[in-house]
Structures are given as C-alpha cells and as structure tokens.
PDB file of C-alpha atoms in Angstrom:
ATOM      1  CA  MET A   1      13.504   6.116 -19.574  1.00  0.00           C
ATOM      2  CA  LEU A   2      12.209   2.618 -20.349  1.00  0.00           C
ATOM      3  CA  ALA A   3      15.719   1.353 -19.551  1.00  0.00           C
ATOM      4  CA  HIS A   4      15.854   2.889 -16.552  1.00  0.00           C
ATOM      5  CA  PHE A   5      12.315   0.949 -15.481  1.00  0.00           C
ATOM      6  CA  SER A   6      13.697  -2.451 -16.636  1.00  0.00           C
ATOM      7  CA  GLN A   7      16.640  -1.737 -14.184  1.00  0.00           C
ATOM      8  CA  MET A   8      14.035  -0.907 -11.126  1.00  0.00           C
ATOM      9  CA  VAL A   9      12.016  -3.926 -11.785  1.00  0.00           C
ATOM     10  CA  SER A  10      14.283  -6.457 -12.379  1.00  0.00           C
ATOM     11  CA  VAL A  11      15.717  -6.036  -8.724  1.00  0.00           C
ATOM     12  CA  HIS A  12      15.017  -9.209  -7.072  1.00  0.00           C
ATOM     13  CA  SER A  13      13.559  -8.105  -3.605  1.00  0.00           C
ATOM     14  CA  PRO A  14      10.650  -9.893  -1.597  1.00  0.00           C
ATOM     15  CA  ALA A  15       8.659  -7.075  -1.425  1.00  0.00           C
ATOM     16  CA  PHE A  16       6.080  -7.412  -4.731  1.00  0.00           C
ATOM     17  CA  ALA A  17       8.029 -10.074  -6.311  1.00  0.00           C
ATOM     18  CA  PRO A  18       5.157 -11.299  -8.437  1.00  0.00           C
ATOM     19  CA  ILE A  19       4.166  -7.719  -9.426  1.00  0.00           C
ATOM     20  CA  LYS A  20       7.880  -7.006 -10.614  1.00  0.00           C
ATOM     21  CA  LYS A  21       8.103 -10.319 -12.506  1.00  0.00           C
ATOM     22  CA  VAL A  22       4.884  -9.189 -14.792  1.00  0.00           C
ATOM     23  CA  MET A  23       6.205  -6.045 -14.858  1.00  0.00           C
ATOM     24  CA  ARG A  24       9.696  -7.473 -15.694  1.00  0.00           C
ATOM     25  CA  GLU A  25       8.068  -9.913 -17.993  1.00  0.00           C
ATOM     26  CA  PHE A  26       5.541  -8.475 -19.902  1.00  0.00           C
ATOM     27  CA  THR A  27       5.023  -4.590 -19.495  1.00  0.00           C
ATOM     28  CA  ILE A  28       7.468  -3.110 -21.483  1.00  0.00           C
ATOM     29  CA  GLN A  29       6.654  -5.669 -24.907  1.00  0.00           C
ATOM     30  CA  LEU A  30       3.057  -4.355 -23.972  1.00  0.00           C
ATOM     31  CA  ALA A  31       3.599  -0.601 -23.782  1.00  0.00           C
ATOM     32  CA  LEU A  32       5.234  -0.528 -27.437  1.00  0.00           C
ATOM     33  CA  GLY A  33       1.529  -0.402 -28.988  1.00  0.00           C
ATOM     34  CA  GLU A  34       0.004   1.271 -26.164  1.00  0.00           C
ATOM     35  CA  PRO A  35       0.689   5.120 -25.529  1.00  0.00           C
ATOM     36  CA  CYS A  36      -1.134   4.931 -22.063  1.00  0.00           C
ATOM     37  CA  LEU A  37       0.824   1.735 -20.579  1.00  0.00           C
ATOM     38  CA  LEU A  38       4.298   3.856 -22.614  1.00  0.00           C
ATOM     39  CA  TYR A  39       3.593   7.019 -21.126  1.00  0.00           C
ATOM     40  CA  SER A  40       2.862   5.275 -17.325  1.00  0.00           C
ATOM     41  CA  ILE A  41       6.320   3.874 -17.441  1.00  0.00           C
ATOM     42  CA  MET A  42       8.290   6.999 -18.489  1.00  0.00           C
ATOM     43  CA  ALA A  43       5.868   8.394 -15.173  1.00  0.00           C
ATOM     44  CA  VAL A  44       7.361   5.989 -12.810  1.00  0.00           C
ATOM     45  CA  ALA A  45      10.894   5.972 -14.113  1.00  0.00           C
ATOM     46  CA  SER A  46      11.045   9.617 -14.277  1.00  0.00           C
ATOM     47  CA  THR A  47       9.503  10.159 -11.225  1.00  0.00           C
ATOM     48  CA  HIS A  48      12.648   7.351  -9.576  1.00  0.00           C
ATOM     49  CA  TRP A  49      15.102   9.606 -11.632  1.00  0.00           C
ATOM     50  CA  ALA A  50      14.102  12.881  -9.993  1.00  0.00           C
ATOM     51  CA  TYR A  51      13.810  10.830  -6.197  1.00  0.00           C
ATOM     52  CA  ALA A  52      17.127   9.859  -6.881  1.00  0.00           C
ATOM     53  CA  LEU A  53      18.546  12.638  -7.582  1.00  0.00           C
ATOM     54  CA  PRO A  54      16.286  15.677  -5.520  1.00  0.00           C
ATOM     55  CA  SER A  55      18.542  18.424  -6.725  1.00  0.00           C
ATOM     56  CA  ASP A  56      18.650  17.997 -10.143  1.00  0.00           C
ATOM     57  CA  ARG A  57      15.337  20.175 -11.483  1.00  0.00           C
ATOM     58  CA  THR A  58      15.160  18.745 -14.912  1.00  0.00           C
ATOM     59  CA  ARG A  59      14.579  15.795 -13.814  1.00  0.00           C
ATOM     60  CA  THR A  60      11.457  16.636 -11.405  1.00  0.00           C
ATOM     61  CA  ILE A  61      10.337  18.845 -14.564  1.00  0.00           C
ATOM     62  CA  ALA A  62      10.546  15.685 -16.659  1.00  0.00           C
ATOM     63  CA  ALA A  63       8.645  13.900 -14.172  1.00  0.00           C
ATOM     64  CA  THR A  64       6.120  15.418 -14.044  1.00  0.00           C
ATOM     65  CA  ARG A  65       5.496  16.296 -17.627  1.00  0.00           C
ATOM     66  CA  CYS A  66       5.474  12.399 -18.025  1.00  0.00           C
ATOM     67  CA  GLN A  67       2.509  12.189 -14.657  1.00  0.00           C
ATOM     68  CA  HIS A  68       0.607  14.798 -16.128  1.00  0.00           C
ATOM     69  CA  LYS A  69       0.407  13.236 -19.920  1.00  0.00           C
ATOM     70  CA  ALA A  70      -0.110   9.422 -18.195  1.00  0.00           C
ATOM     71  CA  THR A  71      -2.906  10.663 -16.333  1.00  0.00           C
ATOM     72  CA  ARG A  72      -4.809  12.670 -18.710  1.00  0.00           C
ATOM     73  CA  ILE A  73      -4.144   9.665 -21.689  1.00  0.00           C
ATOM     74  CA  TYR A  74      -5.369   6.913 -18.754  1.00  0.00           C
ATOM     75  CA  ARG A  75      -8.458   8.769 -18.096  1.00  0.00           C
ATOM     76  CA  GLN A  76      -9.604   8.900 -21.717  1.00  0.00           C
ATOM     77  CA  HIS A  77      -9.578   5.284 -22.111  1.00  0.00           C
ATOM     78  CA  LEU A  78     -11.703   5.259 -18.812  1.00  0.00           C
ATOM     79  CA  GLN A  79     -13.967   6.993 -20.938  1.00  0.00           C
ATOM     80  CA  LEU A  80     -13.782   3.799 -23.422  1.00  0.00           C
ATOM     81  CA  PRO A  81     -15.298  -0.011 -23.631  1.00  0.00           C
ATOM     82  CA  ILE A  82     -12.901  -2.438 -21.456  1.00  0.00           C
ATOM     83  CA  GLY A  83     -12.783  -5.682 -22.210  1.00  0.00           C
ATOM     84  CA  ARG A  84     -10.197  -8.421 -22.782  1.00  0.00           C
ATOM     85  CA  ASP A  85      -8.267  -7.113 -25.007  1.00  0.00           C
ATOM     86  CA  ASN A  86      -7.205  -4.059 -23.228  1.00  0.00           C
ATOM     87  CA  MET A  87      -7.955  -4.898 -19.577  1.00  0.00           C
ATOM     88  CA  ASP A  88      -3.969  -5.648 -19.221  1.00  0.00           C
ATOM     89  CA  MET A  89      -3.035  -2.433 -20.692  1.00  0.00           C
ATOM     90  CA  LEU A  90      -5.350  -0.799 -18.068  1.00  0.00           C
ATOM     91  CA  ILE A  91      -4.335  -2.616 -15.006  1.00  0.00           C
ATOM     92  CA  THR A  92      -0.841  -2.425 -15.475  1.00  0.00           C
ATOM     93  CA  SER A  93      -1.157   1.909 -15.752  1.00  0.00           C
ATOM     94  CA  CYS A  94      -3.216   1.901 -12.873  1.00  0.00           C
ATOM     95  CA  ILE A  95      -0.917   0.153 -10.535  1.00  0.00           C
ATOM     96  CA  LEU A  96       1.936   2.370 -12.129  1.00  0.00           C
ATOM     97  CA  LEU A  97      -0.304   5.111 -11.908  1.00  0.00           C
ATOM     98  CA  GLY A  98      -0.805   3.910  -8.217  1.00  0.00           C
ATOM     99  CA  MET A  99       3.014   4.229  -7.960  1.00  0.00           C
ATOM    100  CA  PHE A 100       3.814   7.707  -8.964  1.00  0.00           C
ATOM    101  CA  SER A 101       0.791   9.095  -7.448  1.00  0.00           C
ATOM    102  CA  PHE A 102       1.491   7.723  -3.689  1.00  0.00           C
ATOM    103  CA  ALA A 103       5.617   8.933  -4.471  1.00  0.00           C
ATOM    104  CA  ALA A 104       5.339  11.616  -2.228  1.00  0.00           C
ATOM    105  CA  GLU A 105       5.451  15.351  -3.720  1.00  0.00           C
ATOM    106  CA  MET A 106       5.419  16.952  -0.182  1.00  0.00           C
ATOM    107  CA  THR A 107       8.206  17.868   1.847  1.00  0.00           C
ATOM    108  CA  SER A 108       6.571  18.777   5.304  1.00  0.00           C
ATOM    109  CA  PRO A 109       3.536  17.260   7.497  1.00  0.00           C
ATOM    110  CA  LEU A 110       1.497  20.608   6.492  1.00  0.00           C
ATOM    111  CA  ASP A 111       1.318  19.645   2.825  1.00  0.00           C
ATOM    112  CA  SER A 112      -1.088  16.750   3.818  1.00  0.00           C
ATOM    113  CA  TRP A 113      -4.806  16.791   2.713  1.00  0.00           C
ATOM    114  CA  VAL A 114      -5.892  17.006   6.468  1.00  0.00           C
ATOM    115  CA  PHE A 115      -4.655  20.570   6.753  1.00  0.00           C
ATOM    116  CA  SER A 116      -5.514  21.176   3.432  1.00  0.00           C
ATOM    117  CA  ASP A 117      -9.261  22.356   1.503  1.00  0.00           C
ATOM    118  CA  ASP A 118      -7.876  21.087  -1.867  1.00  0.00           C
ATOM    119  CA  PRO A 119      -9.376  17.886  -2.539  1.00  0.00           C
ATOM    120  CA  VAL A 120      -6.508  16.893  -5.130  1.00  0.00           C
ATOM    121  CA  SER A 121      -4.364  16.629  -1.978  1.00  0.00           C
ATOM    122  CA  MET A 122      -5.905  13.588  -1.452  1.00  0.00           C
ATOM    123  CA  ASN A 123      -5.600  11.985  -4.651  1.00  0.00           C
ATOM    124  CA  TRP A 124      -2.500   9.708  -4.136  1.00  0.00           C
ATOM    125  CA  LEU A 125      -5.006   7.921  -2.185  1.00  0.00           C
ATOM    126  CA  SER A 126      -8.205   8.040  -4.341  1.00  0.00           C
ATOM    127  CA  VAL A 127      -6.202   6.761  -6.998  1.00  0.00           C
ATOM    128  CA  GLN A 128      -5.286   3.856  -5.045  1.00  0.00           C
ATOM    129  CA  CYS A 129      -9.415   2.925  -4.921  1.00  0.00           C
ATOM    130  CA  GLY A 130      -9.222   2.953  -8.515  1.00  0.00           C
ATOM    131  CA  LEU A 131      -7.687  -0.904  -8.762  1.00  0.00           C
ATOM    132  CA  ARG A 132     -10.552  -1.951  -6.866  1.00  0.00           C
ATOM    133  CA  CYS A 133     -13.196  -0.369  -9.262  1.00  0.00           C
ATOM    134  CA  LEU A 134     -11.186  -1.660 -12.301  1.00  0.00           C
ATOM    135  CA  LEU A 135     -10.744  -5.453 -11.233  1.00  0.00           C
ATOM    136  CA  GLU A 136     -14.326  -6.136 -10.882  1.00  0.00           C
ATOM    137  CA  ILE A 137     -15.166  -4.878 -14.170  1.00  0.00           C
ATOM    138  CA  THR A 138     -12.440  -7.135 -15.515  1.00  0.00           C
ATOM    139  CA  LYS A 139     -12.981 -10.013 -13.405  1.00  0.00           C
ATOM    140  CA  PRO A 140     -15.075 -11.998 -15.843  1.00  0.00           C
ATOM    141  CA  TRP A 141     -11.810 -11.849 -17.878  1.00  0.00           C
ATOM    142  CA  MET A 142      -9.327 -12.321 -15.519  1.00  0.00           C
ATOM    143  CA  ASP A 143      -7.785 -15.852 -15.766  1.00  0.00           C
ATOM    144  CA  ASP A 144      -6.612 -14.422 -19.351  1.00  0.00           C
ATOM    145  CA  SER A 145      -4.594 -12.212 -17.363  1.00  0.00           C
ATOM    146  CA  ILE A 146      -0.792 -11.455 -17.546  1.00  0.00           C
ATOM    147  CA  TRP A 147      -1.907 -10.498 -13.419  1.00  0.00           C
ATOM    148  CA  ASN A 148      -4.274 -13.279 -12.603  1.00  0.00           C
ATOM    149  CA  GLU A 149      -1.653 -15.063 -11.017  1.00  0.00           C
ATOM    150  CA  PRO A 150       0.416 -12.600  -8.997  1.00  0.00           C
ATOM    151  CA  PHE A 151      -2.985 -10.845  -7.506  1.00  0.00           C
ATOM    152  CA  GLN A 152      -4.513 -14.572  -6.429  1.00  0.00           C
ATOM    153  CA  GLU A 153      -0.655 -15.158  -4.722  1.00  0.00           C
ATOM    154  CA  SER A 154      -1.148 -11.648  -2.718  1.00  0.00           C
ATOM    155  CA  SER A 155      -4.793 -12.186  -1.762  1.00  0.00           C
ATOM    156  CA  ASN A 156      -4.175 -15.630  -0.593  1.00  0.00           C
ATOM    157  CA  TYR A 157      -4.158 -15.385   3.046  1.00  0.00           C
ATOM    158  CA  GLU A 158      -5.863 -15.797   6.158  1.00  0.00           C
ATOM    159  CA  TYR A 159      -8.886 -13.436   7.153  1.00  0.00           C
ATOM    160  CA  ALA A 160      -8.307 -11.778   3.326  1.00  0.00           C
ATOM    161  CA  ASP A 161     -12.169 -11.926   2.408  1.00  0.00           C
ATOM    162  CA  ASP A 162     -12.816 -12.030   6.410  1.00  0.00           C
ATOM    163  CA  HIS A 163     -16.764 -10.214   6.518  1.00  0.00           C
ATOM    164  CA  ARG A 164     -17.627 -11.665   9.726  1.00  0.00           C
ATOM    165  CA  MET A 165     -20.122  -9.747  11.777  1.00  0.00           C
ATOM    166  CA  GLY A 166     -19.814  -8.406  15.211  1.00  0.00           C
ATOM    167  CA  ARG A 167     -16.052  -7.305  17.066  1.00  0.00           C
ATOM    168  CA  GLU A 168     -13.991 -11.159  17.536  1.00  0.00           C
ATOM    169  CA  ASP A 169     -10.568 -10.952  16.509  1.00  0.00           C
ATOM    170  CA  LEU A 170     -10.463  -7.153  16.387  1.00  0.00           C
ATOM    171  CA  ASP A 171      -8.616  -4.768  18.414  1.00  0.00           C
ATOM    172  CA  PRO A 172     -10.817  -4.352  21.800  1.00  0.00           C
ATOM    173  CA  GLU A 173      -9.630  -0.363  22.339  1.00  0.00           C
ATOM    174  CA  LEU A 174     -10.163   0.668  18.246  1.00  0.00           C
ATOM    175  CA  ALA A 175     -13.568  -1.558  18.269  1.00  0.00           C
ATOM    176  CA  ASP A 176     -14.791   0.592  21.482  1.00  0.00           C
ATOM    177  CA  LEU A 177     -14.236   4.019  20.021  1.00  0.00           C
ATOM    178  CA  CYS A 178     -15.746   2.762  16.471  1.00  0.00           C
ATOM    179  CA  ASP A 179     -18.593   1.195  18.604  1.00  0.00           C
ATOM    180  CA  ILE A 180     -18.545  -1.818  17.163  1.00  0.00           C
ATOM    181  CA  THR A 181     -20.851  -4.445  18.879  1.00  0.00           C
ATOM    182  CA  ASP A 182     -20.928  -7.668  18.083  1.00  0.00           C
ATOM    183  CA  THR A 183     -24.068  -6.977  15.978  1.00  0.00           C
ATOM    184  CA  THR A 184     -22.141  -4.607  13.947  1.00  0.00           C
ATOM    185  CA  THR A 185     -21.715  -5.285  10.156  1.00  0.00           C
ATOM    186  CA  GLU A 186     -19.760  -3.501   7.393  1.00  0.00           C
ATOM    187  CA  GLU A 187     -23.282  -2.483   6.043  1.00  0.00           C
ATOM    188  CA  THR A 188     -24.047  -0.681   9.113  1.00  0.00           C
ATOM    189  CA  ASN A 189     -20.623   0.647  10.596  1.00  0.00           C
ATOM    190  CA  PRO A 190     -18.270   2.382   7.619  1.00  0.00           C
ATOM    191  CA  TYR A 191     -15.196   1.090  10.655  1.00  0.00           C
ATOM    192  CA  HIS A 192     -15.916  -2.081  10.239  1.00  0.00           C
ATOM    193  CA  TRP A 193     -14.521  -3.568   7.094  1.00  0.00           C
ATOM    194  CA  PRO A 194     -11.395  -1.077   7.488  1.00  0.00           C
ATOM    195  CA  LEU A 195     -10.507  -2.848  10.855  1.00  0.00           C
ATOM    196  CA  ARG A 196     -11.404  -6.391   9.798  1.00  0.00           C
ATOM    197  CA  MET A 197      -8.425  -5.936   7.150  1.00  0.00           C
ATOM    198  CA  LEU A 198      -6.361  -3.860   9.935  1.00  0.00           C
ATOM    199  CA  CYS A 199      -6.573  -5.668  13.154  1.00  0.00           C
ATOM    200  CA  PRO A 200      -4.559  -8.840  11.539  1.00  0.00           C
ATOM    201  CA  LEU A 201      -2.149  -6.817  10.272  1.00  0.00           C
ATOM    202  CA  LEU A 202      -1.196  -5.878  13.765  1.00  0.00           C
ATOM    203  CA  HIS A 203      -0.597  -9.019  15.578  1.00  0.00           C
ATOM    204  CA  ILE A 204       1.270 -10.758  12.603  1.00  0.00           C
ATOM    205  CA  PRO A 205       5.482 -10.178  13.130  1.00  0.00           C
ATOM    206  CA  ARG A 206       6.194  -7.552  10.686  1.00  0.00           C
ATOM    207  CA  HIS A 207       8.994 -10.041   8.468  1.00  0.00           C
ATOM    208  CA  LYS A 208       5.755 -11.957   7.838  1.00  0.00           C
ATOM    209  CA  CYS A 209       3.488  -9.813   7.332  1.00  0.00           C
ATOM    210  CA  GLY A 210       3.866  -9.337   3.327  1.00  0.00           C
ATOM    211  CA  ALA A 211       4.106  -5.482   1.615  1.00  0.00           C
ATOM    212  CA  SER A 212       1.153  -7.038  -1.157  1.00  0.00           C
ATOM    213  CA  ARG A 213      -0.687  -8.104   2.159  1.00  0.00           C
ATOM    214  CA  ILE A 214      -0.545  -4.384   3.526  1.00  0.00           C
ATOM    215  CA  THR A 215      -0.809  -2.376   0.415  1.00  0.00           C
ATOM    216  CA  ASN A 216      -3.770  -4.494  -0.520  1.00  0.00           C
ATOM    217  CA  PHE A 217      -5.176  -1.740   2.530  1.00  0.00           C
ATOM    218  CA  MET A 218      -5.798   1.267   0.483  1.00  0.00           C
ATOM    219  CA  GLY A 219      -6.953  -0.415  -2.590  1.00  0.00           C
ATOM    220  CA  ARG A 220      -9.706  -2.172  -0.644  1.00  0.00           C
ATOM    221  CA  LEU A 221     -11.739   0.791   1.002  1.00  0.00           C
ATOM    222  CA  LEU A 222     -14.877   1.501   0.656  1.00  0.00           C
ATOM    223  CA  PRO A 223     -16.145   4.896  -0.874  1.00  0.00           C
ATOM    224  CA  ASP A 224     -17.958   5.539   2.619  1.00  0.00           C
ATOM    225  CA  PHE A 225     -14.638   5.193   4.276  1.00  0.00           C
ATOM    226  CA  VAL A 226     -13.148   6.937   1.893  1.00  0.00           C
ATOM    227  CA  ASN A 227     -15.748  10.202   2.950  1.00  0.00           C
ATOM    228  CA  LEU A 228     -14.777  10.353   6.035  1.00  0.00           C
ATOM    229  CA  LEU A 229     -10.921  10.520   5.914  1.00  0.00           C
ATOM    230  CA  ALA A 230     -11.739  13.455   3.415  1.00  0.00           C
ATOM    231  CA  ALA A 231     -13.848  14.547   5.958  1.00  0.00           C
ATOM    232  CA  LYS A 232     -10.841  14.352   8.481  1.00  0.00           C
ATOM    233  CA  GLU A 233     -13.399  12.401  10.492  1.00  0.00           C
ATOM    234  CA  PRO A 234     -10.865  11.292  13.488  1.00  0.00           C
ATOM    235  CA  ARG A 235     -11.684   7.861  13.885  1.00  0.00           C
ATOM    236  CA  ALA A 236     -10.961   7.475  10.387  1.00  0.00           C
ATOM    237  CA  LEU A 237      -7.953   9.302  10.651  1.00  0.00           C
ATOM    238  CA  LEU A 238      -6.605   7.078  13.342  1.00  0.00           C
ATOM    239  CA  ILE A 239      -7.181   3.825  11.531  1.00  0.00           C
ATOM    240  CA  MET A 240      -5.402   5.580   8.693  1.00  0.00           C
ATOM    241  CA  SER A 241      -2.786   6.405  11.115  1.00  0.00           C
ATOM    242  CA  TYR A 242      -2.024   2.446  12.152  1.00  0.00           C
ATOM    243  CA  TRP A 243      -2.023   1.395   8.466  1.00  0.00           C
ATOM    244  CA  LEU A 244       0.500   4.326   7.787  1.00  0.00           C
ATOM    245  CA  ALA A 245       2.792   3.009  10.681  1.00  0.00           C
ATOM    246  CA  LEU A 246       2.412  -0.258   8.990  1.00  0.00           C
ATOM    247  CA  MET A 247       3.208   0.791   5.511  1.00  0.00           C
ATOM    248  CA  ARG A 248       6.170   2.839   7.337  1.00  0.00           C
ATOM    249  CA  THR A 249       7.471  -0.074   9.423  1.00  0.00           C
ATOM    250  CA  SER A 250       7.087  -3.213   6.865  1.00  0.00           C
ATOM    251  CA  VAL A 251       7.366  -1.941   3.317  1.00  0.00           C
ATOM    252  CA  ASP A 252      11.012  -0.984   2.157  1.00  0.00           C
ATOM    253  CA  GLU A 253      10.089   0.808  -1.463  1.00  0.00           C
ATOM    254  CA  TRP A 254      11.670   4.244  -2.662  1.00  0.00           C
ATOM    255  CA  TRP A 255       7.454   4.897  -3.602  1.00  0.00           C
ATOM    256  CA  VAL A 256       6.814   4.517  -0.125  1.00  0.00           C
ATOM    257  CA  GLY A 257       8.616   5.793   2.901  1.00  0.00           C
ATOM    258  CA  PRO A 258       8.669   9.758   2.160  1.00  0.00           C
ATOM    259  CA  ARG A 259       4.206   9.944   1.639  1.00  0.00           C
ATOM    260  CA  VAL A 260       3.671   7.284   4.772  1.00  0.00           C
ATOM    261  CA  THR A 261       6.311   9.233   7.127  1.00  0.00           C
ATOM    262  CA  LEU A 262       5.136  12.949   6.468  1.00  0.00           C
ATOM    263  CA  GLU A 263       1.153  11.222   6.352  1.00  0.00           C
ATOM    264  CA  CYS A 264       1.287  10.174   9.523  1.00  0.00           C
ATOM    265  CA  ARG A 265       3.107  12.775  11.300  1.00  0.00           C
ATOM    266  CA  ALA A 266       0.222  14.758   9.968  1.00  0.00           C
ATOM    267  CA  ILE A 267      -2.222  12.852  11.365  1.00  0.00           C
ATOM    268  CA  CYS A 268      -0.619  12.395  14.821  1.00  0.00           C
ATOM    269  CA  MET A 269      -0.654  16.501  14.405  1.00  0.00           C
ATOM    270  CA  TYR A 270      -4.175  16.917  13.780  1.00  0.00           C
ATOM    271  CA  LEU A 271      -5.490  13.918  16.340  1.00  0.00           C
ATOM    272  CA  GLU A 272      -3.311  15.304  19.164  1.00  0.00           C
ATOM    273  CA  ALA A 273      -4.964  19.430  18.195  1.00  0.00           C
ATOM    274  CA  CYS A 274      -8.652  17.988  18.288  1.00  0.00           C
ATOM    275  CA  GLY A 275      -8.272  16.910  22.001  1.00  0.00           C
ATOM    276  CA  ASP A 276      -9.874  13.775  22.083  1.00  0.00           C
ATOM    277  CA  ARG A 277      -8.169  11.914  24.855  1.00  0.00           C
ATOM    278  CA  ARG A 278      -9.872   8.460  23.869  1.00  0.00           C
ATOM    279  CA  ILE A 279      -7.873   9.002  20.651  1.00  0.00           C
ATOM    280  CA  ILE A 280      -4.860  10.569  21.882  1.00  0.00           C
ATOM    281  CA  GLU A 281      -3.910   7.599  23.893  1.00  0.00           C
ATOM    282  CA  LEU A 282      -4.459   5.299  21.071  1.00  0.00           C
ATOM    283  CA  LEU A 283      -1.380   7.348  19.229  1.00  0.00           C
ATOM    284  CA  ASP A 284       1.271   5.658  20.851  1.00  0.00           C
ATOM    285  CA  PHE A 285       1.669   3.207  17.585  1.00  0.00           C
ATOM    286  CA  PRO A 286       1.580   5.616  14.503  1.00  0.00           C
ATOM    287  CA  ALA A 287       3.265   8.293  16.525  1.00  0.00           C
ATOM    288  CA  ARG A 288       6.498   5.936  17.318  1.00  0.00           C
ATOM    289  CA  SER A 289       6.435   4.534  13.753  1.00  0.00           C
ATOM    290  CA  CYS A 290       6.929   8.288  11.886  1.00  0.00           C
ATOM    291  CA  GLY A 291       8.751   9.614  14.771  1.00  0.00           C
ATOM    292  CA  TYR A 292       6.304  12.157  16.291  1.00  0.00           C
ATOM    293  CA  LYS A 293       6.106  12.842  20.185  1.00  0.00           C
ATOM    294  CA  VAL A 294       2.460  13.160  21.431  1.00  0.00           C
ATOM    295  CA  THR A 295       3.142  16.315  23.936  1.00  0.00           C
ATOM    296  CA  SER A 296      -0.886  16.302  24.973  1.00  0.00           C
TER     297      SER A 296
END
C-alpha cells in the first residue's frame, strides 16, 4: 500500500501540487516511525484502491479496517501533548483522514446527513474542521513544519482573510436572504464569514480559482455555522450547496467527485421540499452543477 500511495502523490497535476510535493518527499519516511501516520497512509491508499475497483469487495473491507484503525490511533494521539516534535505527524495524519473521510461511502442522495438524524453522517465535514484547530495549536512552531510553505502558498490570495463588516462585495441576493446589512459582522451573524469566503470564489473564472482555495472553505468554517448545518437550517444548507457546486465544477480529484455530487443533490432535494420560494429561486447554480432538476 505504501507503493500505491507513493504513486498517487507522484501525479504532477496542478491541483494541490504543493501539498502533494510534501506528501511525496516527506510523508512515507516520517511514517516509518509513526503508526498513526502509517495507518493514515494505508487508509488513503486502500480507499483509493477500493474506489478504483468497486466490484472487489475484499478491497472495500481492507479500506474500512484501515480507516477505523487510523481514526482510532489519531484520536488517541490528540489526547496527548501536541508540540514541535509531533506536529508534522499529526497535521499530515489529519489531512489524510480528511481525504478518506471525504471519499463518499454513500450511493444515493438519500444517504446524506440532511436526510439522517445520525450525527455520524456529518463526520466527513467535521473531520475537515479539525485541521483549523490543530493549526491554531501548532502555530508557535509552524515555521519549522514541513507544511509551512504549502500552507502559506494556499492561503496567499486576495480576500483570504477578509473579515470586513457589512455586505460590500457579497452576493446581494444571498446577503439579503441571510439578513446581512452594512453593519453586520461575523460575530453578530453566523452566515457572514462563510459568505465572505464563498462570494469571491463565485466570481473568479473556474480555471483560475485554484483547488486549495476552494477546499479551504470547509476547513475554516466556525462551529456556529457547522451547528446550523447539523440542524439543517435552510440558509446554511443553501450556502453549503453553492460551495459543493464549486467543488463539483472545479476540483477534479478522486476523493471529491462522488461526495460533492450526491451531497449537493441531497441539499437541492431537501430545500426544494421545504417550499421557501426565496431559496428555491437561488438553487439554479447548485442544481445545474450536480444534475438536479428543480421542478417547483
């Protein structure tokens, strides 16, 4: 599986090139003395293997076992002190856990969290939010990390940290729907920060948007907004559907496509059934991106 993982990250495609470079040059060597990272690598490699040959049940079983093992060991390590010596192992493991967690196990939009009361069905998103917390803890030593350069590069763009008050440069229809005025801040409105991240992406040509910039969205969501998603709040779901649509049309990676397509369709189905005309009229972009036909 290590050989398969090495082949995966040796693909020199533009998407996530700085991240793949670190994976290619440092990860396997680092994993030789770190069971947490080793199992995380095996989990990603076996998940990709199972994705490539879905008819081979033995590969699916192997992937599931590696995923459970990697997740269990990673959680154990999070209970221990985090410092300069183990930050690279934990950050790398977190990124890999995010990949195989994102890879869809669902076969229908009805498998989505929006049609489930099981909190585990949102794990694919919750895991992504963990990297933000880990980076906050390791910030004092980040200059010494193997991830310092690619993280700086992936966040080096206009509006990367746009925390302005008000609605300037936000999509006016989405801002109106979310009750954002000229005095709104992210402290007073949980939709404000997600829209600050999302709206610039909607106006950049897809070929110039950059995969890392789009995926950064899910890792930078704050707990209040994630809680709204868990509660299936329609406006939060609409914002999420726009991001899923961006992922669907701009990020061509094996672990992305099935998840974003099915989750986006699920949200479109759910929001159409809710019957709020304001929201249904804003569903065109996500619905077109995932092949869902709005009939209301």
